Short mmCIF file of C-alpha atoms in Angstrom, two decimals:
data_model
loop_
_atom_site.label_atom_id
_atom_site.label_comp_id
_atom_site.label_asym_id
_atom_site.label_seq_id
_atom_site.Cartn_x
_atom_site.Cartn_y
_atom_site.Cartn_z
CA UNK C 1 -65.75 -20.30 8.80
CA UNK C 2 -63.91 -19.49 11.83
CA UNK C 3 -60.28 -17.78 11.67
CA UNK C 4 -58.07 -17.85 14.51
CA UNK C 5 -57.13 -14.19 15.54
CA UNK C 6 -52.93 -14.38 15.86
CA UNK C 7 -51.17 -12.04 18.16
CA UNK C 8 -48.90 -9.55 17.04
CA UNK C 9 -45.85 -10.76 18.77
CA UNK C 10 -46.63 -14.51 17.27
CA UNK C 11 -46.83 -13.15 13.91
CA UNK C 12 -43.86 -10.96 13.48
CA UNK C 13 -42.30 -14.41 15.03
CA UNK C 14 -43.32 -16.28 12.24
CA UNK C 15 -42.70 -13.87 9.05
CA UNK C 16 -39.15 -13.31 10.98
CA UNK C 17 -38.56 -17.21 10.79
CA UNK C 18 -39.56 -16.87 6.81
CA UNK C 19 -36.91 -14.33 5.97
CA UNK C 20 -33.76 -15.22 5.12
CA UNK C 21 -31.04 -14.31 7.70
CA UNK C 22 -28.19 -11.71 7.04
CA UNK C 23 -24.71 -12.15 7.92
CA UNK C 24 -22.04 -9.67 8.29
CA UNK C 25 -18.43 -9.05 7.79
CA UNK C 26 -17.04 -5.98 8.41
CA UNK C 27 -14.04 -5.09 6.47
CA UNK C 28 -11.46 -2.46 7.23
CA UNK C 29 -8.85 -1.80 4.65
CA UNK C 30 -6.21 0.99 2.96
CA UNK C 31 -7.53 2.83 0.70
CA UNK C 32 -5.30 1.59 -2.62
CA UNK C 33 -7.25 -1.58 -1.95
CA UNK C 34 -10.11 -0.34 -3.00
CA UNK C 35 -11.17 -1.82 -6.26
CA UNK C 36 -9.79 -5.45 -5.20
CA UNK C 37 -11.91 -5.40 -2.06
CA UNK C 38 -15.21 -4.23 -4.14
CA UNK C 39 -14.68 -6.62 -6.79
CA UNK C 40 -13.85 -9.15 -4.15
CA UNK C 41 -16.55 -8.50 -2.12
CA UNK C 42 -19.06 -8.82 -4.78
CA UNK C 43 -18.34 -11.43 -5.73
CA UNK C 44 -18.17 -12.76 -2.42
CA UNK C 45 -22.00 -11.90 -1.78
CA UNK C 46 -23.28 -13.44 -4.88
CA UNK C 47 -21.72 -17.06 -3.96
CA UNK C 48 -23.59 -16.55 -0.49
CA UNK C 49 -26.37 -14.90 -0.92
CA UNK C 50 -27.77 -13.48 3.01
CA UNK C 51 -24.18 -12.70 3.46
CA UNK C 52 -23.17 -8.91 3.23
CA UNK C 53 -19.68 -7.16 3.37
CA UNK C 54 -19.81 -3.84 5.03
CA UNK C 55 -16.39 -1.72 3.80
CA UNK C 56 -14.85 1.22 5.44
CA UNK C 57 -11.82 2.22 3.41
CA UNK C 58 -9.37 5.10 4.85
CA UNK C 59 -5.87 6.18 5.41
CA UNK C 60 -3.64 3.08 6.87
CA UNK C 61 -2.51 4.67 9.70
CA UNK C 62 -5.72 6.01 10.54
CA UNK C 63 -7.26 3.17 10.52
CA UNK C 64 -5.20 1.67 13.34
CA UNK C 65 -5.16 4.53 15.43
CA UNK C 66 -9.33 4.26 15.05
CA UNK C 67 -9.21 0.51 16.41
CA UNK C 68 -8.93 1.28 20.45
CA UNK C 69 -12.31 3.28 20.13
CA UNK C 70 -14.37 1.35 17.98
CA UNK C 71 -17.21 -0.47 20.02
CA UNK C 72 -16.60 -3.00 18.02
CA UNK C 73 -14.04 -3.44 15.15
CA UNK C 74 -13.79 -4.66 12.26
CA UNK C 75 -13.64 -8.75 11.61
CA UNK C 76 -10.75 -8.11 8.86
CA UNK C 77 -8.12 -5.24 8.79
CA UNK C 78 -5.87 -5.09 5.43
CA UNK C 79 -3.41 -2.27 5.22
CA UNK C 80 -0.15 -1.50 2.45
CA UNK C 81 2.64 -2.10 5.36
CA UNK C 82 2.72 -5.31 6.92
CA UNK C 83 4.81 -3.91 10.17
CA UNK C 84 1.36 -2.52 11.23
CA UNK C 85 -0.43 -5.94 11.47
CA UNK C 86 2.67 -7.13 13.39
CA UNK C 87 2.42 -4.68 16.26
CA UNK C 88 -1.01 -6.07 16.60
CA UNK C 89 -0.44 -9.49 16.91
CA UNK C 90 2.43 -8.69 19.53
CA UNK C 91 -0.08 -7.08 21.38
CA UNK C 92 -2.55 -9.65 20.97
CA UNK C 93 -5.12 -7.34 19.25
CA UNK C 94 -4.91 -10.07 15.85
CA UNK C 95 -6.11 -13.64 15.67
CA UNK C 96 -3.68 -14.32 12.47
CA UNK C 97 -2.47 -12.07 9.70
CA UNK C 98 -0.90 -13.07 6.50
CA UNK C 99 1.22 -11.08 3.84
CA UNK C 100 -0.33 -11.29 0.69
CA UNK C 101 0.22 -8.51 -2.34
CA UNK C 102 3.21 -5.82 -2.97
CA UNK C 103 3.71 -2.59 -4.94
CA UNK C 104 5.98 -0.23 -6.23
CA UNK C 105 6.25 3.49 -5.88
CA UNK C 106 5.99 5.35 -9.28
CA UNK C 107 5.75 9.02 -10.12
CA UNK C 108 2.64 9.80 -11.35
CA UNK C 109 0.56 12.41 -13.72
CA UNK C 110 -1.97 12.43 -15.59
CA UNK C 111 -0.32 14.07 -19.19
CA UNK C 112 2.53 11.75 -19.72
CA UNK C 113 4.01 14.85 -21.88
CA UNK C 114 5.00 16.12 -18.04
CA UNK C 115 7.18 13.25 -18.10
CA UNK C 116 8.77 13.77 -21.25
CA UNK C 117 12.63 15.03 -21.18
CA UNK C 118 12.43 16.38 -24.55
CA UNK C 119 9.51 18.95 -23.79
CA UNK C 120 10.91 19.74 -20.62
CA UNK C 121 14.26 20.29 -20.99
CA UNK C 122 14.96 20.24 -24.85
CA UNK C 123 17.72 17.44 -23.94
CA UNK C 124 17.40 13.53 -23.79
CA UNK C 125 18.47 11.77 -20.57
CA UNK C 126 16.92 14.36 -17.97
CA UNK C 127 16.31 12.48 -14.53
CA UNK C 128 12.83 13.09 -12.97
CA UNK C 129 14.05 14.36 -9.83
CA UNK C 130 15.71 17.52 -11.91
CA UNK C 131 12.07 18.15 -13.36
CA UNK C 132 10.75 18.51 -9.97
CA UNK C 133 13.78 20.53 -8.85
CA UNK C 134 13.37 23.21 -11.50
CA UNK C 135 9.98 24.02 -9.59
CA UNK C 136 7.89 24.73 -12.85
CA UNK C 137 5.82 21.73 -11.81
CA UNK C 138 3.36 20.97 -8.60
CA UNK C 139 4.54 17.39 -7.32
CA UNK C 140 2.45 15.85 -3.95
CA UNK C 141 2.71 13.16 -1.81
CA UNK C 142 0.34 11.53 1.06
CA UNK C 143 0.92 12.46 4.27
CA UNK C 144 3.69 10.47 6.09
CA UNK C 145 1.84 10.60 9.76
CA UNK C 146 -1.09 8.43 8.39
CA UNK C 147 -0.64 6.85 5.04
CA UNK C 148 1.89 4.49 4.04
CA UNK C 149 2.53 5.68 0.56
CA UNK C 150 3.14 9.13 2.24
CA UNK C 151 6.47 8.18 3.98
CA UNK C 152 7.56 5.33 1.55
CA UNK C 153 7.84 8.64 -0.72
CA UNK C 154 9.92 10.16 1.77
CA UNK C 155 12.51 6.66 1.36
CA UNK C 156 12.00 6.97 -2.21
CA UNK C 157 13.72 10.56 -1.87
CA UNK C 158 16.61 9.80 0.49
CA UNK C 159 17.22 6.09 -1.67
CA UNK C 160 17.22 8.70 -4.74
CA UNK C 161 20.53 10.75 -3.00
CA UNK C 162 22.31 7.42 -2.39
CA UNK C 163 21.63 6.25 -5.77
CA UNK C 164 22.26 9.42 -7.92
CA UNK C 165 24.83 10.30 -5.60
CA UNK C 166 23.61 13.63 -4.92
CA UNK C 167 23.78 14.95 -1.80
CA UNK C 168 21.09 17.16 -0.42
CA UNK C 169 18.82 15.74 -2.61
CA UNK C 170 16.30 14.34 -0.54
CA UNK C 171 16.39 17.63 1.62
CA UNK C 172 15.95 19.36 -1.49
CA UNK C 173 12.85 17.53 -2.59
CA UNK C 174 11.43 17.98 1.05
CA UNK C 175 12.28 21.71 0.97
CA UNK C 176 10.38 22.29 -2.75
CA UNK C 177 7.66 20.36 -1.72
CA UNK C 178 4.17 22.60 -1.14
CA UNK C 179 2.21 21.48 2.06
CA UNK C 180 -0.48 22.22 0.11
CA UNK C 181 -0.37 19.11 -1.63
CA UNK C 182 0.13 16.72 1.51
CA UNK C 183 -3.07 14.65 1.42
CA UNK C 184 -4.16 12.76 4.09
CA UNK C 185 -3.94 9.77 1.43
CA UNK C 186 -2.91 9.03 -1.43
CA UNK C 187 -6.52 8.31 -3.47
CA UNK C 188 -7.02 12.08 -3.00
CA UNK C 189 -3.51 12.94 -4.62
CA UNK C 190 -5.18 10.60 -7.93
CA UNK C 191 -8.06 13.04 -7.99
CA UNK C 192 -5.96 16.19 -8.08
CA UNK C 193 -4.01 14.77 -10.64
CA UNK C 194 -7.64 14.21 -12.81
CA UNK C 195 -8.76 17.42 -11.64
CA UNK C 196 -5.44 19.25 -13.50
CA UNK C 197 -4.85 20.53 -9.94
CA UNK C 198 -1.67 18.87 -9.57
CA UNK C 199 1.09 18.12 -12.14
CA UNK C 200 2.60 14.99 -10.40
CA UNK C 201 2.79 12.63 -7.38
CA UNK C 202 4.40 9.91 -6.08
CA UNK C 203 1.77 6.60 -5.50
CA UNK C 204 1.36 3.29 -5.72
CA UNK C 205 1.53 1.55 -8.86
CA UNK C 206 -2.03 0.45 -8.34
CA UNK C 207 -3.29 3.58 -7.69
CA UNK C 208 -1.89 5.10 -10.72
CA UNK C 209 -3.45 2.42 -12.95
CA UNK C 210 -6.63 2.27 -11.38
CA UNK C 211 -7.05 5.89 -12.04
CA UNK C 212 -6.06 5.89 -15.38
CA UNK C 213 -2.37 8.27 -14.85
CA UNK C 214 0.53 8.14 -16.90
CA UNK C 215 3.47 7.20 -14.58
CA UNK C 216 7.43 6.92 -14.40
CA UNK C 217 8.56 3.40 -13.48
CA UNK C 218 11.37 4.73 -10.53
CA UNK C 219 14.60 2.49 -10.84
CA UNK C 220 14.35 -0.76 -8.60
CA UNK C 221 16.88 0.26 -6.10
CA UNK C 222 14.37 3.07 -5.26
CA UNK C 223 11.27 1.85 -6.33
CA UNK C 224 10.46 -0.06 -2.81
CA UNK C 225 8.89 -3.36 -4.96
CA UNK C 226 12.26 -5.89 -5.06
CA UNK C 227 13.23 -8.20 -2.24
CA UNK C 228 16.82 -8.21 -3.40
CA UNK C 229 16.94 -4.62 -2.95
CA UNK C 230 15.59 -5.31 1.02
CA UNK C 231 18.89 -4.65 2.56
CA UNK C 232 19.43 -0.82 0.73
CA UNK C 233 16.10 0.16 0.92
CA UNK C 234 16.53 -0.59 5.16
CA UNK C 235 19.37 2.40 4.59
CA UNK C 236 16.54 4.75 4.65
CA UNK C 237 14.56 5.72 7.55
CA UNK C 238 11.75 7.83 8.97
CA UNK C 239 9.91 8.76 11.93
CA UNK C 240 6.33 9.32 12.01
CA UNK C 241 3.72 10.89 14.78
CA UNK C 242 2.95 7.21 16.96
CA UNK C 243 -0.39 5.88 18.42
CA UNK C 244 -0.73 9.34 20.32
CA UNK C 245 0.08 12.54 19.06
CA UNK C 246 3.50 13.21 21.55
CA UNK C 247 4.70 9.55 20.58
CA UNK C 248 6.96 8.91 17.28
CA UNK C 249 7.74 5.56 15.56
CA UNK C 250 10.64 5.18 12.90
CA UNK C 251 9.75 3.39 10.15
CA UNK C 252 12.75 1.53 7.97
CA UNK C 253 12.67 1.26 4.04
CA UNK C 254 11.52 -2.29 3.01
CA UNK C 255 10.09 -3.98 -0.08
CA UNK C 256 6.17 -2.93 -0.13
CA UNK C 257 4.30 -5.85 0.98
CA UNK C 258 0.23 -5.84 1.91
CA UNK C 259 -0.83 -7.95 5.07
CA UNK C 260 -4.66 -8.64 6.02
CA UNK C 261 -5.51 -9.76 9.37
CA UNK C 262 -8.43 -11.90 10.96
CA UNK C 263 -9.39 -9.55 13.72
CA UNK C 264 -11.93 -12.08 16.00
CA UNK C 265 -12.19 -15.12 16.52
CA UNK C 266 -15.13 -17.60 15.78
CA UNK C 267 -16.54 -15.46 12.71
CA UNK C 268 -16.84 -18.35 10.54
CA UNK C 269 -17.49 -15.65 7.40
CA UNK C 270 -14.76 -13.60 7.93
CA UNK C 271 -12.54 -16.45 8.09
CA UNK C 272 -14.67 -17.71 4.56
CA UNK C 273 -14.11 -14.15 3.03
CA UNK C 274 -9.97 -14.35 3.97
CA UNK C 275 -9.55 -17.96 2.31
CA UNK C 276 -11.45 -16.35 -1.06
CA UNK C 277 -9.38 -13.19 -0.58
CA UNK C 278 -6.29 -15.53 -0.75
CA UNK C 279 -7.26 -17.86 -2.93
CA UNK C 280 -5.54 -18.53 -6.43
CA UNK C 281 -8.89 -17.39 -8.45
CA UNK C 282 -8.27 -13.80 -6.90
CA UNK C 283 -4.52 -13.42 -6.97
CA UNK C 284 -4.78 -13.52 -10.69
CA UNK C 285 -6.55 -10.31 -10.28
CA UNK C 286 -3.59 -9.20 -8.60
CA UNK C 287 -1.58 -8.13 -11.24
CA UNK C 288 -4.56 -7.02 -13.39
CA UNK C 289 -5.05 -4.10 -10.80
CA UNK C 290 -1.35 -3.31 -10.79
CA UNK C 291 -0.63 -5.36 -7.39
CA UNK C 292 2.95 -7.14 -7.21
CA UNK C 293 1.98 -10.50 -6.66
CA UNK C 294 3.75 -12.47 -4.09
CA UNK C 295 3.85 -15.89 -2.25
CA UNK C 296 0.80 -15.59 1.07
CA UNK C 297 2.69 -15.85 4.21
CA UNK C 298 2.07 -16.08 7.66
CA UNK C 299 2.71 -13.01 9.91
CA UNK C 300 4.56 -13.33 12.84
CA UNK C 301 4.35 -11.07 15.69
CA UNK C 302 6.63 -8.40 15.46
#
Protein backbone atom coordinates (compact mmCIF):
# COMPACT_ATOMS: atom_id res chain seq x y z
CA UNK A 1 0.00 0.00 0.00
CA UNK A 2 1.32 3.29 -0.83
CA UNK A 3 2.08 6.00 2.02
CA UNK A 4 2.44 9.50 1.21
CA UNK A 5 5.95 10.77 2.38
CA UNK A 6 4.98 14.29 4.49
CA UNK A 7 7.50 17.02 4.73
CA UNK A 8 8.96 18.07 7.79
CA UNK A 9 7.75 21.57 7.83
CA UNK A 10 3.96 20.13 7.04
CA UNK A 11 4.21 17.88 9.88
CA UNK A 12 5.46 19.91 12.74
CA UNK A 13 2.43 22.18 11.19
CA UNK A 14 0.04 19.73 11.92
CA UNK A 15 1.12 18.19 15.51
CA UNK A 16 1.49 22.17 16.36
CA UNK A 17 -2.30 22.63 15.35
CA UNK A 18 -3.03 19.39 17.79
CA UNK A 19 -1.51 20.90 20.88
CA UNK A 20 -3.27 22.89 22.97
CA UNK A 21 -2.20 26.60 23.01
CA UNK A 22 -0.61 28.38 26.11
CA UNK A 23 -1.48 31.68 27.31
CA UNK A 24 0.37 33.94 29.52
CA UNK A 25 0.01 36.48 32.19
CA UNK A 26 2.75 37.87 33.70
CA UNK A 27 2.32 39.02 37.18
CA UNK A 28 4.44 41.46 39.10
CA UNK A 29 3.68 41.92 42.72
CA UNK A 30 5.16 42.90 46.53
CA UNK A 31 6.42 40.43 48.11
CA UNK A 32 3.75 40.19 51.33
CA UNK A 33 1.45 39.15 48.51
CA UNK A 34 2.87 36.20 48.10
CA UNK A 35 0.70 33.41 49.29
CA UNK A 36 -2.61 35.25 47.94
CA UNK A 37 -1.12 35.50 44.46
CA UNK A 38 0.00 31.58 44.52
CA UNK A 39 -3.16 30.45 45.83
CA UNK A 40 -4.84 32.79 43.44
CA UNK A 41 -3.02 31.88 40.66
CA UNK A 42 -3.63 28.27 41.03
CA UNK A 43 -6.49 28.34 41.13
CA UNK A 44 -6.71 30.53 38.32
CA UNK A 45 -4.90 27.87 35.99
CA UNK A 46 -7.03 25.01 36.91
CA UNK A 47 -10.42 26.90 35.77
CA UNK A 48 -8.45 27.53 32.37
CA UNK A 49 -6.46 25.03 31.71
CA UNK A 50 -3.61 26.28 28.60
CA UNK A 51 -3.51 29.37 30.64
CA UNK A 52 -0.30 29.93 32.83
CA UNK A 53 0.63 32.73 35.39
CA UNK A 54 4.24 33.55 35.38
CA UNK A 55 5.09 35.44 39.04
CA UNK A 56 8.00 37.58 39.86
CA UNK A 57 7.63 38.71 43.45
CA UNK A 58 10.23 41.45 44.91
CA UNK A 59 10.66 44.52 46.93
CA UNK A 60 7.78 47.26 45.97
CA UNK A 61 9.90 49.85 45.17
CA UNK A 62 12.09 47.79 43.23
CA UNK A 63 9.79 46.64 41.28
CA UNK A 64 8.86 50.03 39.84
CA UNK A 65 12.15 51.27 39.44
CA UNK A 66 12.68 47.74 37.22
CA UNK A 67 9.61 48.77 34.88
CA UNK A 68 11.54 51.45 32.40
CA UNK A 69 14.01 48.52 31.46
CA UNK A 70 11.98 45.64 31.10
CA UNK A 71 11.55 44.69 27.29
CA UNK A 72 8.45 44.02 28.13
CA UNK A 73 6.59 44.29 31.51
CA UNK A 74 4.49 42.76 33.29
CA UNK A 75 0.47 42.59 32.28
CA UNK A 76 -0.42 43.18 36.18
CA UNK A 77 1.65 45.13 38.83
CA UNK A 78 0.25 44.85 42.62
CA UNK A 79 2.27 46.59 45.26
CA UNK A 80 1.40 47.44 49.43
CA UNK A 81 1.18 51.45 48.70
CA UNK A 82 -1.31 52.55 46.39
CA UNK A 83 0.56 56.16 45.77
CA UNK A 84 2.92 54.04 43.55
CA UNK A 85 0.21 52.86 41.05
CA UNK A 86 -0.93 56.53 40.98
CA UNK A 87 2.29 58.02 39.69
CA UNK A 88 1.84 55.55 36.94
CA UNK A 89 -1.34 56.28 35.75
CA UNK A 90 -0.38 60.14 35.80
CA UNK A 91 2.22 59.24 33.63
CA UNK A 92 0.25 57.11 31.54
CA UNK A 93 2.38 53.96 32.18
CA UNK A 94 -1.26 52.12 33.73
CA UNK A 95 -4.36 51.16 31.81
CA UNK A 96 -6.52 51.14 35.26
CA UNK A 97 -5.58 50.34 38.82
CA UNK A 98 -7.84 49.65 41.66
CA UNK A 99 -7.30 49.65 45.56
CA UNK A 100 -8.17 46.50 46.88
CA UNK A 101 -6.67 45.00 50.45
CA UNK A 102 -5.02 46.90 53.64
CA UNK A 103 -2.76 46.00 56.59
CA UNK A 104 -1.48 46.94 59.73
CA UNK A 105 2.02 47.27 61.04
CA UNK A 106 2.72 44.93 64.07
CA UNK A 107 5.89 44.13 65.93
CA UNK A 108 6.89 40.89 65.34
CA UNK A 109 8.99 37.73 66.86
CA UNK A 110 8.96 34.59 66.77
CA UNK A 111 8.98 33.64 70.94
CA UNK A 112 6.07 35.63 72.08
CA UNK A 113 7.93 35.40 75.68
CA UNK A 114 10.10 38.49 73.95
CA UNK A 115 6.97 40.26 74.15
CA UNK A 116 6.12 39.58 77.54
CA UNK A 117 6.48 42.63 80.19
CA UNK A 118 6.71 40.37 83.03
CA UNK A 119 9.94 38.46 81.77
CA UNK A 120 11.38 41.49 80.58
CA UNK A 121 11.06 43.89 82.99
CA UNK A 122 9.64 42.08 86.17
CA UNK A 123 6.76 44.90 86.03
CA UNK A 124 3.25 44.84 84.25
CA UNK A 125 2.42 47.72 81.86
CA UNK A 126 5.96 48.00 80.07
CA UNK A 127 5.44 49.68 76.51
CA UNK A 128 7.24 47.87 73.62
CA UNK A 129 9.15 50.72 72.53
CA UNK A 130 11.06 50.67 76.19
CA UNK A 131 11.96 46.88 75.39
CA UNK A 132 13.65 47.91 72.31
CA UNK A 133 15.22 50.93 74.01
CA UNK A 134 16.95 48.92 76.71
CA UNK A 135 19.02 47.38 73.69
CA UNK A 136 19.09 43.72 75.12
CA UNK A 137 17.09 42.80 72.04
CA UNK A 138 17.93 42.84 68.01
CA UNK A 139 14.78 44.66 66.40
CA UNK A 140 14.86 45.11 62.17
CA UNK A 141 13.00 46.70 59.74
CA UNK A 142 12.90 46.62 55.68
CA UNK A 143 14.65 49.02 54.04
CA UNK A 144 12.80 52.38 53.56
CA UNK A 145 14.48 53.16 49.88
CA UNK A 146 12.66 50.06 48.36
CA UNK A 147 10.04 48.41 50.45
CA UNK A 148 7.01 49.87 51.73
CA UNK A 149 6.87 48.21 55.07
CA UNK A 150 10.46 49.62 55.52
CA UNK A 151 9.43 53.35 55.81
CA UNK A 152 5.79 52.80 57.12
CA UNK A 153 8.07 51.54 60.17
CA UNK A 154 9.82 54.67 60.14
CA UNK A 155 5.91 56.56 60.60
CA UNK A 156 5.17 53.97 63.01
CA UNK A 157 8.23 55.43 65.12
CA UNK A 158 7.66 59.18 64.77
CA UNK A 159 3.41 58.45 65.28
CA UNK A 160 4.86 56.49 68.50
CA UNK A 161 6.60 60.12 69.92
CA UNK A 162 3.33 61.99 69.24
CA UNK A 163 1.33 59.42 70.85
CA UNK A 164 3.44 58.51 73.98
CA UNK A 165 4.44 61.94 74.11
CA UNK A 166 7.99 61.30 74.18
CA UNK A 167 10.17 63.31 72.51
CA UNK A 168 13.22 61.96 70.82
CA UNK A 169 11.70 58.87 70.56
CA UNK A 170 11.59 58.18 67.07
CA UNK A 171 15.30 59.49 66.81
CA UNK A 172 16.01 57.18 69.47
CA UNK A 173 14.63 54.11 67.79
CA UNK A 174 16.50 55.20 64.51
CA UNK A 175 19.74 55.73 66.48
CA UNK A 176 19.51 51.93 68.30
CA UNK A 177 18.63 50.47 65.26
CA UNK A 178 21.63 48.00 63.69
CA UNK A 179 22.02 48.44 59.82
CA UNK A 180 22.66 45.10 59.97
CA UNK A 181 19.21 44.21 60.10
CA UNK A 182 17.89 46.59 57.21
CA UNK A 183 16.63 44.07 54.65
CA UNK A 184 15.96 44.89 51.37
CA UNK A 185 12.30 43.52 52.28
CA UNK A 186 10.50 42.61 54.67
CA UNK A 187 9.95 38.52 53.79
CA UNK A 188 13.70 38.31 54.60
CA UNK A 189 13.23 40.07 58.12
CA UNK A 190 10.37 36.78 58.67
CA UNK A 191 13.23 34.41 57.99
CA UNK A 192 15.66 35.93 60.46
CA UNK A 193 13.12 35.94 62.89
CA UNK A 194 12.69 31.76 62.17
CA UNK A 195 16.27 31.50 61.90
CA UNK A 196 16.66 32.93 65.85
CA UNK A 197 18.84 35.54 64.10
CA UNK A 198 16.75 38.33 65.02
CA UNK A 199 14.65 38.96 68.19
CA UNK A 200 11.99 41.30 66.60
CA UNK A 201 10.73 43.37 63.62
CA UNK A 202 8.28 45.51 62.57
CA UNK A 203 5.96 43.88 59.38
CA UNK A 204 2.93 43.51 58.04
CA UNK A 205 0.29 41.77 59.76
CA UNK A 206 0.19 39.30 56.92
CA UNK A 207 3.56 38.62 56.91
CA UNK A 208 3.71 37.83 60.49
CA UNK A 209 0.85 35.31 60.19
CA UNK A 210 1.89 33.76 57.17
CA UNK A 211 5.11 32.92 58.78
CA UNK A 212 3.84 31.66 61.77
CA UNK A 213 5.43 34.83 64.41
CA UNK A 214 4.05 35.88 67.51
CA UNK A 215 3.29 39.64 67.17
CA UNK A 216 2.24 42.90 69.20
CA UNK A 217 -0.97 44.45 67.84
CA UNK A 218 0.61 48.44 67.83
CA UNK A 219 -2.25 50.86 69.05
CA UNK A 220 -4.50 52.13 66.05
CA UNK A 221 -3.30 55.63 66.08
CA UNK A 222 0.09 54.07 65.10
CA UNK A 223 -0.71 51.01 63.63
CA UNK A 224 -1.19 52.57 59.89
CA UNK A 225 -4.58 50.11 59.29
CA UNK A 226 -7.67 52.78 60.34
CA UNK A 227 -9.12 55.34 57.96
CA UNK A 228 -10.26 57.46 60.86
CA UNK A 229 -6.83 57.74 61.97
CA UNK A 230 -5.92 59.12 58.06
CA UNK A 231 -5.52 62.65 59.09
CA UNK A 232 -2.68 61.85 62.18
CA UNK A 233 -1.01 59.31 60.50
CA UNK A 234 -0.45 62.26 57.39
CA UNK A 235 1.54 64.07 60.58
CA UNK A 236 4.33 61.82 59.80
CA UNK A 237 6.56 61.99 56.93
CA UNK A 238 9.56 60.58 55.09
CA UNK A 239 11.75 60.92 52.25
CA UNK A 240 13.05 58.12 50.34
CA UNK A 241 15.94 57.71 47.44
CA UNK A 242 13.39 58.54 44.01
CA UNK A 243 13.33 56.82 40.52
CA UNK A 244 17.21 57.63 40.28
CA UNK A 245 19.59 57.41 42.86
CA UNK A 246 20.28 61.62 43.28
CA UNK A 247 16.33 62.07 43.29
CA UNK A 248 14.21 61.85 46.73
CA UNK A 249 10.40 61.51 47.15
CA UNK A 250 8.59 62.18 50.60
CA UNK A 251 6.25 59.84 51.40
CA UNK A 252 3.21 60.94 54.00
CA UNK A 253 1.73 58.47 56.69
CA UNK A 254 -1.63 57.04 55.43
CA UNK A 255 -3.86 54.06 56.21
CA UNK A 256 -2.08 50.90 54.38
CA UNK A 257 -4.03 50.18 51.40
CA UNK A 258 -2.86 47.54 48.39
CA UNK A 259 -3.58 48.68 44.69
CA UNK A 260 -3.10 46.26 41.53
CA UNK A 261 -2.90 47.67 38.20
CA UNK A 262 -3.75 46.39 34.55
CA UNK A 263 -0.50 47.26 32.89
CA UNK A 264 -1.57 46.72 28.82
CA UNK A 265 -4.17 46.92 27.14
CA UNK A 266 -6.07 44.21 25.04
CA UNK A 267 -4.76 41.16 27.27
CA UNK A 268 -8.06 39.67 27.57
CA UNK A 269 -6.42 37.16 30.50
CA UNK A 270 -4.93 39.58 32.46
CA UNK A 271 -7.99 41.51 32.54
CA UNK A 272 -9.82 37.70 33.40
CA UNK A 273 -7.13 37.12 36.18
CA UNK A 274 -7.90 40.97 37.80
CA UNK A 275 -11.85 40.38 37.87
CA UNK A 276 -11.03 36.77 39.84
CA UNK A 277 -8.40 38.62 41.88
CA UNK A 278 -11.27 41.02 42.89
CA UNK A 279 -13.91 38.99 43.02
CA UNK A 280 -16.00 38.22 46.29
CA UNK A 281 -14.87 34.31 46.27
CA UNK A 282 -11.20 35.64 46.87
CA UNK A 283 -11.67 38.55 49.21
CA UNK A 284 -12.87 36.08 51.72
CA UNK A 285 -9.41 34.84 51.62
CA UNK A 286 -8.48 38.18 52.53
CA UNK A 287 -8.75 38.12 56.01
CA UNK A 288 -7.78 34.42 56.28
CA UNK A 289 -4.15 35.54 55.23
CA UNK A 290 -4.21 38.45 57.65
CA UNK A 291 -5.17 41.15 54.83
CA UNK A 292 -7.53 44.14 56.06
CA UNK A 293 -10.25 43.80 53.83
CA UNK A 294 -11.64 46.83 52.23
CA UNK A 295 -14.24 48.13 49.66
CA UNK A 296 -12.26 47.74 45.62
CA UNK A 297 -11.91 51.16 44.33
CA UNK A 298 -10.90 52.79 41.38
CA UNK A 299 -7.48 54.59 41.29
CA UNK A 300 -7.24 57.85 40.11
CA UNK A 301 -4.21 59.37 38.78
CA UNK A 302 -2.30 60.96 41.27
Amino acid sequence: MFVPRISTPILTAVLASCQPSTETVTFFHTGSLSPLVETVSKRFESMHPGVVVVRESGAGLDLIRKLPGRTRGPDLLAVSDRRLLERLLDSGSVTRAFEFLGNDMVLATRDPEFLSPTRLSGRSHRRWYEILLERDYSYGIADPDRDPPGYCAHMVWKLAEMHYERPGLYRRLLNGLDSRWICPESGELAALLRADALDLAFLYRSTALQNGLAFLDLPSQIALGETPFGASYSQATLRVTGKAPDSMTEFRGVPIRYGVALMRENSPWAERYLDYLLSPEVQALYRELGYRNIPVTRIAPW
